[in-house]
Every structure is written in structure tokens, then in C-alpha cells.
Amino acid sequence: MKSKLTVMTVAAVVAAGTVAAAVPASAATAKAAPTRCHTADLKAGFALGGDAAPEMGQSAKQTQAFIWFTNTSKRTCTLSGFAGVDMTGAQTTDGTWSLARSSEKPVKIALAPGDTTDFSITLLPVATSTPKKEKFVPSKFLVTPPNETTHFTLKWPFGGQILKQDGATHPATFLNPVGK
């Protein structure tokens, strides 16, 4: 038998129109987690400002070039992993060189609309006097965002040449994951 107090409380709540149903936390509407960025969501380019340009005029040490991705979509999306980078050479003997990956661990980057992230390519420049067969002269970079199959074609804006190590196990020219 229900107590008089319980019946009166339920009646008062119904009469006031404030019946609240308990909803389990798992059924509550949550904002969907962002999905990965697709090539169509992005634009890409070389970082050209001041200290972002690689030191291609020297041959004593490695240097870095940076490629950026900007989210041009109207949604937040994520990038995680390594971009695919194929360099096309300017010399007829260069061909295409698919860059090796570093041992750096990738991180997940969330890009809101208009946000930009980048990754670095470590390069080993060589002197202009280096024999043709030992140097690679970059012309274009085919850059594929992580987990995508469509690439951007970027013209190499920095000049210079790189020690040709396209068949090396641990080349001195390699790429780092997005966000590093």
C-alpha cells in the first residue's frame, strides 16, 4: 500500500508539469568526437617565414624544412601519424624519392576550422660541387596527409641539393610525424 505522502508528492509533481525522468549517463547526448581530416578538408604548403626556411646554402650539417596543413573545413578534424612525402628531382637522374620516417612517436592533433599544424623534414644539403650522381636536386614534393591517398603537389621553393640516399637504410634526409 502506498503511503499518502508518496501519492501526494507524485500528484504535486505531475500537476506542476515538472516530471523529470532519470537518464543514464550513457544515454545522454554527447558531442561527437572529431573524425580524421581528409585531404579535401586541408590545404598545405611550405613554411616560408624567416627561421622556417632550411639552410640549403651550407653542407656541414642537417637542416629542416616545414610543411603545414590548415583545416579549411567547417568542422574540427584530427591528424595523427606521418604524412607521405615523395620528392621529385629536377635532374633526369633523380627520379622520385619516397622519404623514410623518423623514430619519433606520432601524436593526435585536433584542428578546429582555420587551425594549422606542421611537420618537419630533416635534410642533409650538399655542396654544388658534389658529383651529379651523389646529389638530389628537389623540384616538387608530393605530400599526402596521414591515412589518405590523395596528395598535394608543392613546388620546392628553397633551391640547393641534398645528399642522395634514396636507397639507404638510415638516410640523413627523413620526415617527422605531424605535430613534430
CSV table of C-alpha atoms in Angstrom, one decimal:
chain,number,residue,atom,x,y,z
A,1,MET,CA,0.0,0.0,0.0
A,2,LYS,CA,1.4,3.4,-1.0
A,3,SER,CA,1.6,6.0,1.7
A,4,LYS,CA,-0.5,9.1,1.5
A,5,LEU,CA,2.7,11.2,1.3
A,6,THR,CA,4.0,9.4,-1.8
A,7,VAL,CA,0.8,9.8,-3.7
A,8,MET,CA,0.5,13.5,-2.8
A,9,THR,CA,4.2,14.1,-3.9
A,10,VAL,CA,3.7,12.4,-7.3
A,11,ALA,CA,0.4,14.3,-7.8
A,12,ALA,CA,2.1,17.6,-7.0
A,13,VAL,CA,5.0,16.9,-9.4
A,14,VAL,CA,2.6,15.9,-12.2
A,15,ALA,CA,0.4,18.9,-11.6
A,16,ALA,CA,3.3,21.3,-11.7
A,17,GLY,CA,4.4,19.8,-15.0
A,18,THR,CA,7.9,19.2,-13.8
A,19,VAL,CA,8.2,15.5,-14.1
A,20,ALA,CA,11.9,14.6,-14.5
A,21,ALA,CA,13.0,11.2,-15.8
A,22,ALA,CA,16.4,9.9,-14.8
A,23,VAL,CA,18.5,9.4,-17.9
A,24,PRO,CA,21.6,7.1,-17.6
A,25,ALA,CA,24.8,9.0,-18.4
A,26,SER,CA,25.5,6.6,-21.4
A,27,ALA,CA,22.2,7.7,-23.0
A,28,ALA,CA,22.8,11.4,-22.6
A,29,THR,CA,23.6,13.2,-25.8
A,30,ALA,CA,27.3,13.9,-26.1
A,31,LYS,CA,29.2,15.9,-28.6
A,32,ALA,CA,30.6,13.5,-31.2
A,33,ALA,CA,34.4,13.2,-31.2
A,34,PRO,CA,36.1,14.7,-34.2
A,35,THR,CA,37.0,12.4,-37.0
A,36,ARG,CA,40.2,12.4,-39.0
A,37,CYS,CA,41.0,15.1,-41.5
A,38,HIS,CA,40.7,14.2,-45.2
A,39,THR,CA,42.8,15.8,-48.0
A,40,ALA,CA,39.7,17.7,-49.1
A,41,ASP,CA,39.5,19.3,-45.6
A,42,LEU,CA,43.0,20.7,-45.8
A,43,LYS,CA,45.4,22.9,-47.7
A,44,ALA,CA,49.2,22.5,-47.5
A,45,GLY,CA,52.3,24.5,-48.1
A,46,PHE,CA,55.9,25.0,-47.1
A,47,ALA,CA,56.6,27.3,-44.2
A,48,LEU,CA,58.5,30.3,-45.7
A,49,GLY,CA,59.0,32.7,-42.9
A,50,GLY,CA,62.4,33.8,-41.5
A,51,ASP,CA,63.8,30.9,-39.5
A,52,ALA,CA,61.4,28.3,-41.1
A,53,ALA,CA,63.5,28.2,-44.3
A,54,PRO,CA,66.1,25.4,-44.4
A,55,GLU,CA,69.8,26.4,-44.7
A,56,MET,CA,70.3,24.9,-48.1
A,57,GLY,CA,73.5,27.0,-48.8
A,58,GLN,CA,75.6,25.1,-46.3
A,59,SER,CA,76.7,21.5,-46.3
A,60,ALA,CA,78.2,21.0,-42.9
A,61,LYS,CA,75.0,19.9,-41.0
A,62,GLN,CA,71.4,18.8,-41.4
A,63,THR,CA,68.7,21.4,-41.7
A,64,GLN,CA,64.9,21.3,-41.6
A,65,ALA,CA,62.1,22.4,-43.9
A,66,PHE,CA,58.5,22.6,-42.5
A,67,ILE,CA,55.2,21.7,-44.3
A,68,TRP,CA,52.0,22.9,-42.8
A,69,PHE,CA,48.4,21.7,-43.0
A,70,THR,CA,45.5,24.1,-42.4
A,71,ASN,CA,41.9,22.9,-41.8
A,72,THR,CA,39.7,24.6,-44.4
A,73,SER,CA,36.6,22.7,-43.5
A,74,LYS,CA,33.7,23.8,-41.2
A,75,ARG,CA,34.3,21.0,-38.7
A,76,THR,CA,37.1,20.0,-36.2
A,77,CYS,CA,39.1,17.1,-37.5
A,78,THR,CA,42.2,15.2,-36.4
A,79,LEU,CA,45.6,14.3,-37.8
A,80,SER,CA,47.8,11.6,-36.4
A,81,GLY,CA,50.8,9.9,-37.9
A,82,PHE,CA,53.2,10.6,-40.7
A,83,ALA,CA,52.4,12.3,-44.0
A,84,GLY,CA,53.6,10.5,-47.1
A,85,VAL,CA,56.3,12.6,-48.8
A,86,ASP,CA,57.7,11.8,-52.3
A,87,MET,CA,60.3,14.2,-53.6
A,88,THR,CA,60.6,14.6,-57.4
A,89,GLY,CA,64.0,15.7,-58.6
A,90,ALA,CA,65.0,18.3,-61.2
A,91,GLN,CA,67.8,16.2,-62.7
A,92,THR,CA,66.9,13.5,-65.1
A,93,THR,CA,68.9,11.1,-62.9
A,94,ASP,CA,66.9,12.0,-59.7
A,95,GLY,CA,63.6,10.3,-60.3
A,96,THR,CA,61.3,10.2,-57.2
A,97,TRP,CA,62.5,9.6,-53.6
A,98,SER,CA,60.0,8.4,-51.0
A,99,LEU,CA,61.2,9.8,-47.7
A,100,ALA,CA,61.8,7.5,-44.7
A,101,ARG,CA,60.1,8.1,-41.4
A,102,SER,CA,61.9,9.1,-38.2
A,103,SER,CA,61.6,7.0,-35.0
A,104,GLU,CA,59.5,9.8,-33.4
A,105,LYS,CA,56.2,8.7,-31.9
A,106,PRO,CA,53.1,10.4,-33.5
A,107,VAL,CA,50.6,12.4,-31.5
A,108,LYS,CA,47.0,13.2,-32.3
A,109,ILE,CA,46.3,16.8,-33.3
A,110,ALA,CA,42.8,18.2,-33.3
A,111,LEU,CA,42.4,21.1,-35.8
A,112,ALA,CA,39.4,23.4,-35.4
A,113,PRO,CA,38.3,25.2,-38.6
A,114,GLY,CA,41.2,27.5,-39.6
A,115,ASP,CA,43.8,25.9,-37.3
A,116,THR,CA,47.2,24.9,-38.7
A,117,THR,CA,49.8,22.3,-37.7
A,118,ASP,CA,53.0,21.3,-39.4
A,119,PHE,CA,55.7,18.6,-39.6
A,120,SER,CA,59.4,18.8,-40.3
A,121,ILE,CA,61.6,17.2,-42.9
A,122,THR,CA,65.2,16.8,-41.9
A,123,LEU,CA,67.6,17.4,-44.9
A,124,LEU,CA,71.3,16.9,-45.5
A,125,PRO,CA,72.4,19.5,-48.1
A,126,VAL,CA,75.5,19.0,-50.2
A,127,ALA,CA,77.8,21.4,-52.0
A,128,THR,CA,77.1,22.4,-55.6
A,129,SER,CA,80.4,20.8,-56.5
A,130,THR,CA,79.2,17.3,-55.4
A,131,PRO,CA,79.1,14.9,-58.3
A,132,LYS,CA,75.7,14.7,-60.0
A,133,LYS,CA,75.2,11.0,-59.1
A,134,GLU,CA,75.6,11.8,-55.4
A,135,LYS,CA,73.1,14.7,-55.2
A,136,PHE,CA,69.4,15.0,-55.4
A,137,VAL,CA,68.0,18.3,-56.6
A,138,PRO,CA,64.5,18.8,-55.3
A,139,SER,CA,61.8,20.1,-57.6
A,140,LYS,CA,58.4,19.1,-56.3
A,141,PHE,CA,57.1,17.4,-53.2
A,142,LEU,CA,54.1,15.1,-53.3
A,143,VAL,CA,52.6,15.4,-49.8
A,144,THR,CA,49.8,13.0,-48.7
A,145,PRO,CA,48.1,13.7,-45.3
A,146,PRO,CA,48.2,10.8,-42.8
A,147,ASN,CA,45.8,8.0,-43.7
A,148,GLU,CA,44.9,9.5,-47.0
A,149,THR,CA,45.6,8.5,-50.6
A,150,THR,CA,45.3,11.9,-52.4
A,151,HIS,CA,48.3,14.2,-52.3
A,152,PHE,CA,49.2,17.9,-52.7
A,153,THR,CA,51.9,18.9,-55.2
A,154,LEU,CA,54.2,21.5,-53.7
A,155,LYS,CA,56.9,23.2,-55.6
A,156,TRP,CA,60.3,23.2,-53.7
A,157,PRO,CA,61.0,26.9,-53.1
A,158,PHE,CA,64.4,26.8,-51.4
A,159,GLY,CA,66.9,25.7,-54.1
A,160,GLY,CA,70.0,23.7,-53.1
A,161,GLN,CA,70.6,20.0,-53.3
A,162,ILE,CA,70.5,17.0,-50.9
A,163,LEU,CA,72.9,14.1,-50.5
A,164,LYS,CA,71.3,11.3,-52.5
A,165,GLN,CA,70.5,8.5,-50.1
A,166,ASP,CA,67.2,7.2,-51.5
A,167,GLY,CA,68.4,3.6,-51.1
A,168,ALA,CA,69.9,4.0,-47.6
A,169,THR,CA,68.6,2.1,-44.6
A,170,HIS,CA,69.0,5.2,-42.3
A,171,PRO,CA,69.2,8.2,-44.6
A,172,ALA,CA,70.1,11.6,-43.3
A,173,THR,CA,67.1,13.0,-45.0
A,174,PHE,CA,63.8,11.9,-43.4
A,175,LEU,CA,60.4,13.1,-42.2
A,176,ASN,CA,58.9,13.5,-38.7
A,177,PRO,CA,55.3,12.9,-37.7
A,178,VAL,CA,52.6,15.6,-37.9
A,179,GLY,CA,52.9,18.0,-35.0
A,180,LYS,CA,56.7,17.4,-34.5
